[in-house]
Tab-separated table of C-alpha atoms in Angstrom:
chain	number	residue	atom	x	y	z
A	1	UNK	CA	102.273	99.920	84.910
A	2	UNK	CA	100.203	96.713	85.696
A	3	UNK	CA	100.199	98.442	89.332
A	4	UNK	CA	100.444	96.246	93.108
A	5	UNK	CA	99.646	92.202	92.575
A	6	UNK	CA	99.109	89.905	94.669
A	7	UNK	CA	98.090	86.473	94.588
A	8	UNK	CA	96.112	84.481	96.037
A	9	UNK	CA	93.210	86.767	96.270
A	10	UNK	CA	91.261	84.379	99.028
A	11	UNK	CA	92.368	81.501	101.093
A	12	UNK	CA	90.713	79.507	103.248
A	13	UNK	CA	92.514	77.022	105.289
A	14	UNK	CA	92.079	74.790	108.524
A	15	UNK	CA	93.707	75.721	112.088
A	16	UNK	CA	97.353	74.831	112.106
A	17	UNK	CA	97.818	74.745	108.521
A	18	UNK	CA	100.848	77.108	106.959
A	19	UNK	CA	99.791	79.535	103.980
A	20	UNK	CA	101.988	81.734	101.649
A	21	UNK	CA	101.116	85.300	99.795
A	22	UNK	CA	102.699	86.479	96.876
A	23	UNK	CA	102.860	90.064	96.005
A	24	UNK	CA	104.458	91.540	93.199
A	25	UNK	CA	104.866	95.119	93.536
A	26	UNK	CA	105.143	97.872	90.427
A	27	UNK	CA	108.179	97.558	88.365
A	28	UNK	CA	111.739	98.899	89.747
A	29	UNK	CA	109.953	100.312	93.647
A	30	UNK	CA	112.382	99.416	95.635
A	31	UNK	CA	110.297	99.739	98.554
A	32	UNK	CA	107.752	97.296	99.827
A	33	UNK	CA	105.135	97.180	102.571
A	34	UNK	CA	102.511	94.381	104.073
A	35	UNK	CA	99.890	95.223	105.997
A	36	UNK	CA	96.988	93.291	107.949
A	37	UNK	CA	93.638	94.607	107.564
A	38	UNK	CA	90.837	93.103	109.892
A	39	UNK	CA	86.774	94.028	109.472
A	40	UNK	CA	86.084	97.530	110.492
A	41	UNK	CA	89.721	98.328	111.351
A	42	UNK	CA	92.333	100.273	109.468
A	43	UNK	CA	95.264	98.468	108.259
A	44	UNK	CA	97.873	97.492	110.552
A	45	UNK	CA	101.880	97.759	109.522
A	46	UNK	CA	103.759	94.410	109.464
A	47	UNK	CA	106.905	94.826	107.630
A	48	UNK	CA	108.759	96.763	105.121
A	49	UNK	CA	111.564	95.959	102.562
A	50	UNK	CA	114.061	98.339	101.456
A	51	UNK	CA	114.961	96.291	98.441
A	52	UNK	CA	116.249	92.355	99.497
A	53	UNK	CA	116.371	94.364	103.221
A	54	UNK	CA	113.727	93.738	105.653
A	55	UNK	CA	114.216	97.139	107.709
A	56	UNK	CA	111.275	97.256	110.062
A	57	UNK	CA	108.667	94.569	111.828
A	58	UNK	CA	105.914	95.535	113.878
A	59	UNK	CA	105.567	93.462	117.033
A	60	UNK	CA	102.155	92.386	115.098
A	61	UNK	CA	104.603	90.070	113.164
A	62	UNK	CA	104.812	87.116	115.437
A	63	UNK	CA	107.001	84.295	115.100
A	64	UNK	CA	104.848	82.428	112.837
A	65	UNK	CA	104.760	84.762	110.584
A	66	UNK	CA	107.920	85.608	108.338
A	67	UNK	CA	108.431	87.525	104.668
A	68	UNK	CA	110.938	87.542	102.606
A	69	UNK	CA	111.690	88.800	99.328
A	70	UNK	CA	115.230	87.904	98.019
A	71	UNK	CA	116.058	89.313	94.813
A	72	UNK	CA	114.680	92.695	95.314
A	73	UNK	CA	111.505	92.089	93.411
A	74	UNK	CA	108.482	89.685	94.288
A	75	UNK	CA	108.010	89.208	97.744
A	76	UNK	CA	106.172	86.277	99.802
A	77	UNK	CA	104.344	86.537	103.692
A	78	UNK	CA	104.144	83.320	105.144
A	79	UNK	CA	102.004	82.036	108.077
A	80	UNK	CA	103.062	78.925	109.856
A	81	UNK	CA	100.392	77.154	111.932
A	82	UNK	CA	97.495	79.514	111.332
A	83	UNK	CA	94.868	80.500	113.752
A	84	UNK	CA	91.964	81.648	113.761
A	85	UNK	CA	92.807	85.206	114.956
A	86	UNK	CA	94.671	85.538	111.399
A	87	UNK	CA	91.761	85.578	109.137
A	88	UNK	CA	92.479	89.161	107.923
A	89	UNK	CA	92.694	90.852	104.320
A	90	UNK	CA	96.939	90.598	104.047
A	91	UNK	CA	97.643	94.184	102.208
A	92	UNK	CA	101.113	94.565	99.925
A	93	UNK	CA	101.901	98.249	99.101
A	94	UNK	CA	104.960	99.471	97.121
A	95	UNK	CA	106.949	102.765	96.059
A	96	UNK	CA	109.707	103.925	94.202
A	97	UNK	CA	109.716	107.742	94.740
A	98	UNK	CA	108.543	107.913	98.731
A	99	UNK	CA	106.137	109.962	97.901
A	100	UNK	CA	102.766	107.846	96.753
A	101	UNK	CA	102.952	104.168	98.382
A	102	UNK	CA	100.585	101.984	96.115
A	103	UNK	CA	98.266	99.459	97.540
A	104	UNK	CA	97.293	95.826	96.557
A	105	UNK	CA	93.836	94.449	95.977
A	106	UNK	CA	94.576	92.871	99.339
A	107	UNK	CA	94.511	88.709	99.643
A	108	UNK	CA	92.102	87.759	101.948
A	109	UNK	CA	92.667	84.997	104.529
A	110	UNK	CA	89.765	82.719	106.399
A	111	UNK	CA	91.419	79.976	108.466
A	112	UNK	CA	88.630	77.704	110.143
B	1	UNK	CA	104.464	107.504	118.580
B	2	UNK	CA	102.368	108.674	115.614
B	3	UNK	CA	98.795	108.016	115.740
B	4	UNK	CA	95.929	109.105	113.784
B	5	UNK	CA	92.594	109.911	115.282
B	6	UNK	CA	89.589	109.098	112.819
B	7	UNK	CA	86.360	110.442	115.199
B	8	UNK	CA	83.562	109.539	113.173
B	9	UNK	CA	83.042	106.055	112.670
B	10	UNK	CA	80.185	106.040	110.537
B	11	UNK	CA	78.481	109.313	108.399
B	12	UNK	CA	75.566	109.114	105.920
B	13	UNK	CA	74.717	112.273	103.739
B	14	UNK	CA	72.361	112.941	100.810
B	15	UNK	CA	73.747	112.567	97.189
B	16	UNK	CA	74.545	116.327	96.228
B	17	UNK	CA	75.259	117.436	100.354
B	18	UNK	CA	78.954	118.583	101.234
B	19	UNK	CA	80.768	116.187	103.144
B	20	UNK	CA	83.830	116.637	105.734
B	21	UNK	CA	85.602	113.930	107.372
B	22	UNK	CA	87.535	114.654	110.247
B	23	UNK	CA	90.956	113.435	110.789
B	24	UNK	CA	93.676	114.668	113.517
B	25	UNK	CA	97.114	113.458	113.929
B	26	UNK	CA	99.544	113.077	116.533
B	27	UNK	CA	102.898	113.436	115.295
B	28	UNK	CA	105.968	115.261	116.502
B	29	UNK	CA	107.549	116.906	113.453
B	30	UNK	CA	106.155	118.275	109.982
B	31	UNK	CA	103.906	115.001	109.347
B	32	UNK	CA	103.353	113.495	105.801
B	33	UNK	CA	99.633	112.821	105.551
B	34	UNK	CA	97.264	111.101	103.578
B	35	UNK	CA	93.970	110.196	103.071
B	36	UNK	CA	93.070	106.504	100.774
B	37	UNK	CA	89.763	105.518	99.842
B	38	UNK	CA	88.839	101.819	100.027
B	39	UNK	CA	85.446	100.235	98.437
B	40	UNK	CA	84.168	96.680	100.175
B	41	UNK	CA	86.658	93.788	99.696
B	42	UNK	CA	89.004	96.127	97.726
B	43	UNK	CA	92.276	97.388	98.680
B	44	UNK	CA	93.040	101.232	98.846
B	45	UNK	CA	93.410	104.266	96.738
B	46	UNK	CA	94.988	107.206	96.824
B	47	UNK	CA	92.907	110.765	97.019
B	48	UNK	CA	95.547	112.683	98.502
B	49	UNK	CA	98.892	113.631	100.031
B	50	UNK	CA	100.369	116.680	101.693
B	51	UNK	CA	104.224	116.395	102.183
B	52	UNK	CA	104.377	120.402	102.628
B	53	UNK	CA	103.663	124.240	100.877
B	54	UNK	CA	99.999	124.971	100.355
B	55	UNK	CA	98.279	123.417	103.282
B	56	UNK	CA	95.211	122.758	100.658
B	57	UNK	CA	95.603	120.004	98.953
B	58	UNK	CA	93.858	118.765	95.844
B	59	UNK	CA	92.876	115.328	95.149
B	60	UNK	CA	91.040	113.286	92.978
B	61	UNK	CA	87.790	112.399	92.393
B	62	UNK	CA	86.773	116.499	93.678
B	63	UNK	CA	88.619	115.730	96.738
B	64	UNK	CA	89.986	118.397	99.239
B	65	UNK	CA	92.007	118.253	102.116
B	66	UNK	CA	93.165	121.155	104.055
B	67	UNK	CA	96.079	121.223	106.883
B	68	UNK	CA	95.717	122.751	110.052
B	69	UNK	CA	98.847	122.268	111.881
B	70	UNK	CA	97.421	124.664	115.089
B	71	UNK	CA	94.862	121.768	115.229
B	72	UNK	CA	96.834	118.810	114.021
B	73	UNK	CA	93.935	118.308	111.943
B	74	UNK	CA	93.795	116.893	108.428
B	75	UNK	CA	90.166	116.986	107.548
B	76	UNK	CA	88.748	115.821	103.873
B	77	UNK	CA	85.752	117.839	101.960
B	78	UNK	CA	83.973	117.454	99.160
B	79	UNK	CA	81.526	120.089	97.950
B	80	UNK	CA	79.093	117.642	96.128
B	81	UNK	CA	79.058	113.735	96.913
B	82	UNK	CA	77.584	111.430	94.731
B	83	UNK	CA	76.523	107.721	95.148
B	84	UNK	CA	79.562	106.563	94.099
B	85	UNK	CA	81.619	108.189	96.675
B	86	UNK	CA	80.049	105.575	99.235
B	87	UNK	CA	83.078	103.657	101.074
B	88	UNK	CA	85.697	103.947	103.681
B	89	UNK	CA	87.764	106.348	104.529
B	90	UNK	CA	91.185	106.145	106.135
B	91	UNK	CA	93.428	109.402	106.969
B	92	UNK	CA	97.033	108.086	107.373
B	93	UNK	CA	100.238	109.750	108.577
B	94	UNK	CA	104.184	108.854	107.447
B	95	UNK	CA	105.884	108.083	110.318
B	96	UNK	CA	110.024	107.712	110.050
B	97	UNK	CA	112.377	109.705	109.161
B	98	UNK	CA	111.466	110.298	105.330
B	99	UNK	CA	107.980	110.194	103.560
B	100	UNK	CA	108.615	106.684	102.400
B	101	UNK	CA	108.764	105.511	105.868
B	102	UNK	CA	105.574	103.209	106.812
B	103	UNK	CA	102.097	104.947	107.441
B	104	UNK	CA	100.136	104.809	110.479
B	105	UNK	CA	96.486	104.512	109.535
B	106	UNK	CA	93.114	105.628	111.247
B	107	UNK	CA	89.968	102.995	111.908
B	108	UNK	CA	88.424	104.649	109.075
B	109	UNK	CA	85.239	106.539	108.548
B	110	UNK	CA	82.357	104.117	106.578
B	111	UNK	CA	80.627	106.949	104.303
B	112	UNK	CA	77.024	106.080	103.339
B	113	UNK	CA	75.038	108.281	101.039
B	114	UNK	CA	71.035	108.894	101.160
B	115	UNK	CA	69.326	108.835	97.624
């Protein structure tokens, strides 16, 4: 159990530019989270995958932002055109029994 | 909607003091609740869970957490801190239909222990 990966760990980028997050999540959990964390806040729900099926997006999730993850597995969060108001830790959490959801080491995101 | 109501933003106590962090939900049915530990730039951790049963719950690290459902409170303890328990704290609660629904997290509570 290599646990919740995600990749890149930081990114910074320029306004308007798009960026993509990879998170792996622990072998055969079929379920799969993101979350936005900003300084001094808890972290915010995004979306959640119920294997390929994206079941839920907050109202967070605007339409410049969009995850997928289509074979079950991996799954990416992309931001088109950031802004500054992104910069954020980007969270990925995972389960398989619905009982302990497994967090990330977060990737962190600085867009100037 | 589910919420979770972290009062203390900040709390500092000497190495070897108890410590209780308050937490209290707002949830209408049996809630699934949590608390996660996070250190700086790190993502979070696990200490505990209650689903249902004995409304004490034992976590790691020397952990506690009891349930008060009267109170909607969920509110951590630790007998003895140590340096090393310095970080923040976030008290989460399932919200959905089963416990693997997403979780609705407090600001947090930034622990800071006194040498």
């Amino acid at each position: 159990d290599t646990g919740v990966s995600q990749d890149p760990r930081h990114k910074i980028t320029k306004r308007g530019q798009n960026v993509t997050f990879r998170c792996d999540p622990i072998s055969e959990h079929n379920r799969l989270y993101w979350y936005r964390q900003t300084l001094g806040q808890g972290p915010e729900f995004l979306t959640y995958f119920q294997n390929e099926a994206q079941l839920e997006k907050s109202r967070l999730l605007s339409d410049r932002f969009s995850a997928e993850r289509p074979k079950g597995s991996f799954s990416t969060l992309e931001i088109q055109r950031t802004e500054q108001g992104d910069s954020a830790m980007y969270l990925c959490a995972s389960t398989g029994d619905g009982n302990t959801i497994y967090f990330g080491e977060g990737s962190w995101l600085t867009v100037v | 909607a589910q919420s979770v109501t972290q009062p203390d933003i900040h709390i500092t106590v000497s190495e070897g003091a108890s410590l209780e962090l308050r937490c209290n939900y707002s949830y209408g049915a049996t809630p699934y609740l949590f608390w996660y530990v996070q250190s700086p730039g790190q993502g979070l951790q696990l200490l505990l869970k209650y689903f249902s049963g004995d409304t004490l719950v034992q976590g790691i690290k020397g952990f506690e957490a009891e349930f008060k459902r009267s109170q909607s409170s969920f509110n951590l303890r630790k007998p003895s801190v140590h340096w090393s328990d310095a970080a923040e704290y976030f008290c989460a609660v399932g919200a959905g239909s089963s416990s693997a629904s997403k979780i609705i997290f407090g600001s947090g509570t930034r622990l800071s222990i006194r040498p």
